[in-house]
PDB file of N, CA, C and O in Angstrom:
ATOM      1  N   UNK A 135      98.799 105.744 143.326  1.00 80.00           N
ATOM      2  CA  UNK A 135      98.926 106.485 142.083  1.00 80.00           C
ATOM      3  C   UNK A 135     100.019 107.548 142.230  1.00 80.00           C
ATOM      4  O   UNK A 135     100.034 108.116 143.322  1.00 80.00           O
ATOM      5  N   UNK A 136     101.259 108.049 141.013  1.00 94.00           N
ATOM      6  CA  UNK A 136     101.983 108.779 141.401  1.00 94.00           C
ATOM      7  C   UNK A 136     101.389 110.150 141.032  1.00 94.00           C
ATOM      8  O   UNK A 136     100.327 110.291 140.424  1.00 94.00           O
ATOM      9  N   UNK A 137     102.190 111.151 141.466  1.00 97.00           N
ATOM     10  CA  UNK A 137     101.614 112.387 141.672  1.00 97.00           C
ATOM     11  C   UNK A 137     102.458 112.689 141.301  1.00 97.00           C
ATOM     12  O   UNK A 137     103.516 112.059 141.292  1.00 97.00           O
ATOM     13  N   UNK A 138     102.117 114.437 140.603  1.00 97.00           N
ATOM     14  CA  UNK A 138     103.479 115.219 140.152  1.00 97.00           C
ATOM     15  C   UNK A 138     103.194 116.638 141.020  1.00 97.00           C
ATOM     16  O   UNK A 138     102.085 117.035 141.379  1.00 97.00           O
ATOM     17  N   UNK A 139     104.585 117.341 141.278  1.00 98.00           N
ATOM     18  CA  UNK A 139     104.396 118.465 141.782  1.00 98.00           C
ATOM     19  C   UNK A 139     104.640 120.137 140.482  1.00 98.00           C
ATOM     20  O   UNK A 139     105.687 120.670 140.114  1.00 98.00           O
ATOM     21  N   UNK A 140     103.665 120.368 140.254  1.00 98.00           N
ATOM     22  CA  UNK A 140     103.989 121.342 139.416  1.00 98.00           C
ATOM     23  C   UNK A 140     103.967 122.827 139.678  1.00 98.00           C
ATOM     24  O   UNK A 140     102.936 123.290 140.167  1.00 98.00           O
ATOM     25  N   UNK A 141     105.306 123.889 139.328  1.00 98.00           N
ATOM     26  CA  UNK A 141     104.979 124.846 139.872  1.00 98.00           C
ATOM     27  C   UNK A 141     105.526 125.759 138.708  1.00 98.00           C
ATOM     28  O   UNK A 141     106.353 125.459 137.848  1.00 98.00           O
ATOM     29  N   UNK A 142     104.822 127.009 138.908  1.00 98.00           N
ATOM     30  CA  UNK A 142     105.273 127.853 137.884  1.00 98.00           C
ATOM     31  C   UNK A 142     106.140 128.291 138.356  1.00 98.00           C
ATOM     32  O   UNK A 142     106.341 128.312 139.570  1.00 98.00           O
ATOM     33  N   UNK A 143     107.165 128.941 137.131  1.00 98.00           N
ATOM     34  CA  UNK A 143     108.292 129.774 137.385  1.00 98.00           C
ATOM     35  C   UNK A 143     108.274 130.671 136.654  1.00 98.00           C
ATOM     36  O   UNK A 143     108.913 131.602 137.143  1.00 98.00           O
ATOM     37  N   UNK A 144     107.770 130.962 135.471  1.00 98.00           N
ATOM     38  CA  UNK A 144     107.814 132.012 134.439  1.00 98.00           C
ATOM     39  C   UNK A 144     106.074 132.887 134.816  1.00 98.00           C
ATOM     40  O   UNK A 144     105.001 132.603 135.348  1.00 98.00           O
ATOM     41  N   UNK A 145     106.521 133.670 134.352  1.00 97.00           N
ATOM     42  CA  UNK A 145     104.924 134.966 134.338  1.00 97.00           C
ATOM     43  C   UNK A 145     104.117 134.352 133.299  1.00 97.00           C
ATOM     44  O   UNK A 145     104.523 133.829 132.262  1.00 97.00           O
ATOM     45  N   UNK A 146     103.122 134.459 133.639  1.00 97.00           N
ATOM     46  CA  UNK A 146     101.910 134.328 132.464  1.00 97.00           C
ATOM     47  C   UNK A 146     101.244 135.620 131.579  1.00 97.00           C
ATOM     48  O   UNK A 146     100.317 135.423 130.793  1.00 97.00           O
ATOM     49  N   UNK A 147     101.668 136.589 131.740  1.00 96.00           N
ATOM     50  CA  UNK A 147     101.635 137.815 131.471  1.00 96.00           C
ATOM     51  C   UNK A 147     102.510 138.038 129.679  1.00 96.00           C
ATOM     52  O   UNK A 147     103.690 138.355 129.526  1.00 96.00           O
ATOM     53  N   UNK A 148     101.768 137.832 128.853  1.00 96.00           N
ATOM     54  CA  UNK A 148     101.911 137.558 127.256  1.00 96.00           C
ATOM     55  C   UNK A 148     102.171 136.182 126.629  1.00 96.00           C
ATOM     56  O   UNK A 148     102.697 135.852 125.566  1.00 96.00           O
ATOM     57  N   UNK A 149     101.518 135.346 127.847  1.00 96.00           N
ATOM     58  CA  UNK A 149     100.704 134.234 127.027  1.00 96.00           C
ATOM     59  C   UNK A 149      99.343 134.270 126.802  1.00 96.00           C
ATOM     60  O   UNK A 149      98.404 134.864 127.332  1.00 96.00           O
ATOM     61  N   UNK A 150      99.508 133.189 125.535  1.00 97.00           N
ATOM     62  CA  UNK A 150      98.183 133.048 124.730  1.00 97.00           C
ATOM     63  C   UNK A 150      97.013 132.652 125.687  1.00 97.00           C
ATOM     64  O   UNK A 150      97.322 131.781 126.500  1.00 97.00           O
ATOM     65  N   UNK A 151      95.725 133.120 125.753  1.00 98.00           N
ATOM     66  CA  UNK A 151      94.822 132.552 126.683  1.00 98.00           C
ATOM     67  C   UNK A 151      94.580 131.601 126.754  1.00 98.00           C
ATOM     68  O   UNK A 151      94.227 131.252 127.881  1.00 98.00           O
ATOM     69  N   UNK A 152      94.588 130.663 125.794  1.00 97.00           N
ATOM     70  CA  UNK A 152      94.856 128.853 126.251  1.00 97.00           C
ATOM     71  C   UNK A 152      95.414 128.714 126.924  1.00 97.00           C
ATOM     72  O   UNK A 152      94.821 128.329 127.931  1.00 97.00           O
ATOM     73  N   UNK A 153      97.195 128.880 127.109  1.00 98.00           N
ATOM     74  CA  UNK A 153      97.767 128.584 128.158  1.00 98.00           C
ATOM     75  C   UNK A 153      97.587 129.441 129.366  1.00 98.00           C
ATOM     76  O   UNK A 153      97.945 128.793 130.350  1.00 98.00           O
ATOM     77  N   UNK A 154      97.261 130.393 129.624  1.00 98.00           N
ATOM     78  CA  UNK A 154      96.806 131.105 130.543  1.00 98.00           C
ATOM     79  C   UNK A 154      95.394 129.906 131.623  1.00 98.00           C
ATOM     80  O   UNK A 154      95.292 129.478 132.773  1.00 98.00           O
ATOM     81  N   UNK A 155      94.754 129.849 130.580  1.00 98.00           N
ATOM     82  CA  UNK A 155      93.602 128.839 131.043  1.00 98.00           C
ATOM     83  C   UNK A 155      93.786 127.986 131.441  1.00 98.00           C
ATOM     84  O   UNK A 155      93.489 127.679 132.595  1.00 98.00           O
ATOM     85  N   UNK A 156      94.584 126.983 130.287  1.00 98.00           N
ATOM     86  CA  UNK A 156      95.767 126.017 131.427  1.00 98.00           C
ATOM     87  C   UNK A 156      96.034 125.761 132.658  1.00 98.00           C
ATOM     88  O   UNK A 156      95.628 124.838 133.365  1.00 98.00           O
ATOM     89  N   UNK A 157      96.927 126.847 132.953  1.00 98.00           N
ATOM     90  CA  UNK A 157      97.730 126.939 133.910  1.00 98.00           C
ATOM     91  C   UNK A 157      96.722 127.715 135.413  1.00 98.00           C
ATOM     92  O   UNK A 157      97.146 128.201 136.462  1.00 98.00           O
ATOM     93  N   UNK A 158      95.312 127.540 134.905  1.00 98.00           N
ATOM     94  CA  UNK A 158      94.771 128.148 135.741  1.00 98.00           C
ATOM     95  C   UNK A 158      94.047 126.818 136.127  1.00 98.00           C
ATOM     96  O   UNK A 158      93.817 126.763 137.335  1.00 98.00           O
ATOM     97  N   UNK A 159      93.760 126.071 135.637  1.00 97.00           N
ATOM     98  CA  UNK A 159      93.299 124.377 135.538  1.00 97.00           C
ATOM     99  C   UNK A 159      94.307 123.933 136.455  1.00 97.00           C
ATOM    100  O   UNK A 159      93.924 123.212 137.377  1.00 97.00           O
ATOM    101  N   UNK A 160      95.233 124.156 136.396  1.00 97.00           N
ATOM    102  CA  UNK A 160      96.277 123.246 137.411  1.00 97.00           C
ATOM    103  C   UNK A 160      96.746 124.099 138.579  1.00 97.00           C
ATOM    104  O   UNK A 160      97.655 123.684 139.297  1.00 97.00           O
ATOM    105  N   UNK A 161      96.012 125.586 138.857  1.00 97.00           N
ATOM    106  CA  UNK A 161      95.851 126.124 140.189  1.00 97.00           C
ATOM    107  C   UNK A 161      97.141 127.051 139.877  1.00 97.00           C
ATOM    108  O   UNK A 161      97.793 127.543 140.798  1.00 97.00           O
ATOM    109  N   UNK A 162      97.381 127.202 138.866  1.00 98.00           N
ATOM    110  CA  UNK A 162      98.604 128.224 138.834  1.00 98.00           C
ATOM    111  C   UNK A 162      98.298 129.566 138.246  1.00 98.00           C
ATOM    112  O   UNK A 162      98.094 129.770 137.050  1.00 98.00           O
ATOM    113  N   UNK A 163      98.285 130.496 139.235  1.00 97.00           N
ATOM    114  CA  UNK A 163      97.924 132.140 139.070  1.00 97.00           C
ATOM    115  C   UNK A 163      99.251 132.805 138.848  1.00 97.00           C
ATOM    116  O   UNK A 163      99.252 133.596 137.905  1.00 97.00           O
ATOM    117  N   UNK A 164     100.284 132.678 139.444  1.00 97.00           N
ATOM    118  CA  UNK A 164     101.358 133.613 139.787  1.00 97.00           C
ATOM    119  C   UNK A 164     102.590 132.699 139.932  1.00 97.00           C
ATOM    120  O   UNK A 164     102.617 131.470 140.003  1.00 97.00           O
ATOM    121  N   UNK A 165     103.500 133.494 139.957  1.00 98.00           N
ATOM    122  CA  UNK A 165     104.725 132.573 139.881  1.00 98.00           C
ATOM    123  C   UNK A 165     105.497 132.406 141.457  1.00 98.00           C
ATOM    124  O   UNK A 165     105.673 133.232 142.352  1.00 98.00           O
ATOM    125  N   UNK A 166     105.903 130.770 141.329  1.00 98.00           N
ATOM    126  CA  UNK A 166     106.155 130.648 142.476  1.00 98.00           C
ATOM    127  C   UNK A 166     104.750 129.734 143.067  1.00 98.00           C
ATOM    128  O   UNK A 166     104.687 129.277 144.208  1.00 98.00           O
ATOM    129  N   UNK A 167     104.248 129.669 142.581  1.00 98.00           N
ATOM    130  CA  UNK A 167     102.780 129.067 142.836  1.00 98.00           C
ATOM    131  C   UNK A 167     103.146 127.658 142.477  1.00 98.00           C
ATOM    132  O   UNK A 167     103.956 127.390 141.589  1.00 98.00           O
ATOM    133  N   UNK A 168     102.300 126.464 143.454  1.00 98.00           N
ATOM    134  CA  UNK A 168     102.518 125.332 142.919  1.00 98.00           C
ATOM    135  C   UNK A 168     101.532 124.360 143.482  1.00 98.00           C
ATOM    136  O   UNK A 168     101.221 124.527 144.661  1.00 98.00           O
ATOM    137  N   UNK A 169     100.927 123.253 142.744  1.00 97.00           N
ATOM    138  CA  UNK A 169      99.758 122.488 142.753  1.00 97.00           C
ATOM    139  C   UNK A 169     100.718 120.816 142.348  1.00 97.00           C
ATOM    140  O   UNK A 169     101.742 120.544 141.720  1.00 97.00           O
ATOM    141  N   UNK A 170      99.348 119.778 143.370  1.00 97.00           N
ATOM    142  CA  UNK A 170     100.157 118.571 143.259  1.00 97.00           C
ATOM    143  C   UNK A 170      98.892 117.909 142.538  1.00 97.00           C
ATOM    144  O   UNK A 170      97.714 118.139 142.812  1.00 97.00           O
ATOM    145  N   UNK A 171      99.446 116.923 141.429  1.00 97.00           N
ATOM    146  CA  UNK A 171      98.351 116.975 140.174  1.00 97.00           C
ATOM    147  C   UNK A 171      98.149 115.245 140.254  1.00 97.00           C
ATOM    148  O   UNK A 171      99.119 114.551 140.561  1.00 97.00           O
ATOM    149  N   UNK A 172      97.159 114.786 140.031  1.00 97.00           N
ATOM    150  CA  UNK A 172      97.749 113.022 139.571  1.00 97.00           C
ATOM    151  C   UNK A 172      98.351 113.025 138.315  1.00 97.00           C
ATOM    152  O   UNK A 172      98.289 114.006 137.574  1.00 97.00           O
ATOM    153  N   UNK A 173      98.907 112.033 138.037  1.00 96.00           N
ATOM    154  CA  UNK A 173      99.890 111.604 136.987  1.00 96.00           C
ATOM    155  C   UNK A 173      99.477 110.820 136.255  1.00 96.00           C
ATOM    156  O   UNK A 173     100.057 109.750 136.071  1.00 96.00           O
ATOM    157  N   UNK A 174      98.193 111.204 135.555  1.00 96.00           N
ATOM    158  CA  UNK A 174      97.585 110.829 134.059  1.00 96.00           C
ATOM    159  C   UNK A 174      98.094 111.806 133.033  1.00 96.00           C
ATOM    160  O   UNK A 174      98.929 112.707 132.957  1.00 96.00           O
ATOM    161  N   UNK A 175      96.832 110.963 131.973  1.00 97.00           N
ATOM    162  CA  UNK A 175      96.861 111.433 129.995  1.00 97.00           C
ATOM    163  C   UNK A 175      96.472 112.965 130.662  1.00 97.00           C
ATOM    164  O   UNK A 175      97.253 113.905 130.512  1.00 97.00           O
ATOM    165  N   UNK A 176      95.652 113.063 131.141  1.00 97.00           N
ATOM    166  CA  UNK A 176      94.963 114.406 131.050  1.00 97.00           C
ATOM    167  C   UNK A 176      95.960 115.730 131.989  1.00 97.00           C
ATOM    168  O   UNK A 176      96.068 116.825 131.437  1.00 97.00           O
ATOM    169  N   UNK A 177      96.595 115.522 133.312  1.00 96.00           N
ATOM    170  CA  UNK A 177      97.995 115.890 133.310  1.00 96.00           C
ATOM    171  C   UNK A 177      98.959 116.032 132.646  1.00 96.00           C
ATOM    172  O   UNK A 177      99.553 117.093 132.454  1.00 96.00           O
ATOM    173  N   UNK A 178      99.193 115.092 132.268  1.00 96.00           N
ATOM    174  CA  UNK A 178     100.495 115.140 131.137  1.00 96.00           C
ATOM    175  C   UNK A 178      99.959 116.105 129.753  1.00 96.00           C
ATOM    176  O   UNK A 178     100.842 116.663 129.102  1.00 96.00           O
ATOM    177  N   UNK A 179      99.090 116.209 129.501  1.00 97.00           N
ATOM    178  CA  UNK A 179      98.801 116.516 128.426  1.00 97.00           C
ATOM    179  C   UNK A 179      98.758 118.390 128.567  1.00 97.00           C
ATOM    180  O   UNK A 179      99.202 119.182 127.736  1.00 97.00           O
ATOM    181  N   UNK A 180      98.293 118.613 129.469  1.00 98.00           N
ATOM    182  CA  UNK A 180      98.324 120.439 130.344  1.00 98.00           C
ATOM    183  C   UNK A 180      99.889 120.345 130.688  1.00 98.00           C
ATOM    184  O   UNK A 180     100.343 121.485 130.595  1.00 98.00           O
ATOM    185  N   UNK A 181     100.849 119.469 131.033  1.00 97.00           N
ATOM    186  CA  UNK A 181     101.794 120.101 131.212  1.00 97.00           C
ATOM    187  C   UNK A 181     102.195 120.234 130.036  1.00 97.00           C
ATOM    188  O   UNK A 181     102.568 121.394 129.859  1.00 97.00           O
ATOM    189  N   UNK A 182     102.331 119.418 128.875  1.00 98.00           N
ATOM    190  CA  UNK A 182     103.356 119.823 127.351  1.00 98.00           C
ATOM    191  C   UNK A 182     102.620 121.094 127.051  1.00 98.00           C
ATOM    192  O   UNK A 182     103.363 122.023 126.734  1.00 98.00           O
ATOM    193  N   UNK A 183     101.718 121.278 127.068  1.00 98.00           N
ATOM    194  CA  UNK A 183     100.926 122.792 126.904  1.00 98.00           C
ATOM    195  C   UNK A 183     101.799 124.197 127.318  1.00 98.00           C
ATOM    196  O   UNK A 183     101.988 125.252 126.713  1.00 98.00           O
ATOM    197  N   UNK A 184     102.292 123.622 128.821  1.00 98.00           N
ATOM    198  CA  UNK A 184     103.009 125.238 129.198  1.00 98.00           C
ATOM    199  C   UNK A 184     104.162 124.275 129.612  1.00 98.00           C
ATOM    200  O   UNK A 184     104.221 124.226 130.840  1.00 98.00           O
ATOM    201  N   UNK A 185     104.935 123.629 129.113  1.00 98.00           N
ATOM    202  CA  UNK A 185     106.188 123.426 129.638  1.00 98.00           C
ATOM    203  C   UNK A 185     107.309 124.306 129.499  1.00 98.00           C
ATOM    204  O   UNK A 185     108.453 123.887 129.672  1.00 98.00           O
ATOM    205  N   UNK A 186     107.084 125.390 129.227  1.00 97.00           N
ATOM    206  CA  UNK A 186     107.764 126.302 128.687  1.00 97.00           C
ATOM    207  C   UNK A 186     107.931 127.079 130.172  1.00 97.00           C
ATOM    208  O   UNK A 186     108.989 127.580 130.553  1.00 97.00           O
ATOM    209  N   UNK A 187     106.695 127.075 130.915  1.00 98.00           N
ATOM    210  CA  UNK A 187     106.861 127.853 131.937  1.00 98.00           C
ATOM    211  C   UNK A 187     106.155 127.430 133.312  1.00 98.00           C
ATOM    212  O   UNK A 187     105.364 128.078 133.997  1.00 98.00           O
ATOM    213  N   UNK A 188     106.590 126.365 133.475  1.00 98.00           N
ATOM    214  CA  UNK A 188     106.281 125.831 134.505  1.00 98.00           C
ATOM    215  C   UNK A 188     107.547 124.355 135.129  1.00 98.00           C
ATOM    216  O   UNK A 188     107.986 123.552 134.306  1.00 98.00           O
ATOM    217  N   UNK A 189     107.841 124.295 136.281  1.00 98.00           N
ATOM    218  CA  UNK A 189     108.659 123.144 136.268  1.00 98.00           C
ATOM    219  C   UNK A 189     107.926 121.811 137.062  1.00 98.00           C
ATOM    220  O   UNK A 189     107.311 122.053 138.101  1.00 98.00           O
ATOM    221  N   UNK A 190     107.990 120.590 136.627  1.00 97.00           N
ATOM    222  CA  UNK A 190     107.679 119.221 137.243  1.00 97.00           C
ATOM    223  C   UNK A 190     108.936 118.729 137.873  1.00 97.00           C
ATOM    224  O   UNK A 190     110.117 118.796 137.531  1.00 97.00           O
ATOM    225  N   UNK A 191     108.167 118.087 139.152  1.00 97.00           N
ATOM    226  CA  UNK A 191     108.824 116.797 139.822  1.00 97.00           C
ATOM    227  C   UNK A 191     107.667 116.146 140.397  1.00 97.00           C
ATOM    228  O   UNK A 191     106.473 116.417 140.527  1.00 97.00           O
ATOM    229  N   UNK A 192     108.438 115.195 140.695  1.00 95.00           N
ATOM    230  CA  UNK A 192     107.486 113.841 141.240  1.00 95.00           C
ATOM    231  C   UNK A 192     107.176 114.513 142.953  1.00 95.00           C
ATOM    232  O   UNK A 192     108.017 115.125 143.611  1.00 95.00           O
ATOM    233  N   UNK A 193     105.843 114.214 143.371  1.00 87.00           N
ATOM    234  CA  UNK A 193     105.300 114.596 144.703  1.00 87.00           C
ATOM    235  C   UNK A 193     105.802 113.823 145.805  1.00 87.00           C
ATOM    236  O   UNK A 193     105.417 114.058 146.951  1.00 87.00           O
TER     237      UNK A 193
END
């Protein structure tokens, strides 16, 4: 199964608490932080959520 590597780069600090929650689902507290996710619907679907502030690559 492929895997993605996702890591934040932007602050979470005046986002909405959904994405806050988010990004706490995929192990991301702080920036610079980064979690290796499987590469489903339910992945993909948390990353379009904060793609704004977070970057993907393949694991």
């Amino acid at each position: 199964m492929e895997q993605l590597k996702v890591t934040l780069v932007k602050s979470l600090i005046g986002s909405k608490k959904d994405q806050i929650a988010t990004a706490r689902s995929l192990g991301l507290t702080k920036i610079g932080d980064s979690s290796v996710q499987p590469e489903n619907e339910q992945t993909k679907g948390k990353v379009q959520k904060i793609i704004h502030l977070i970057e993907v690559s393949k694991a």
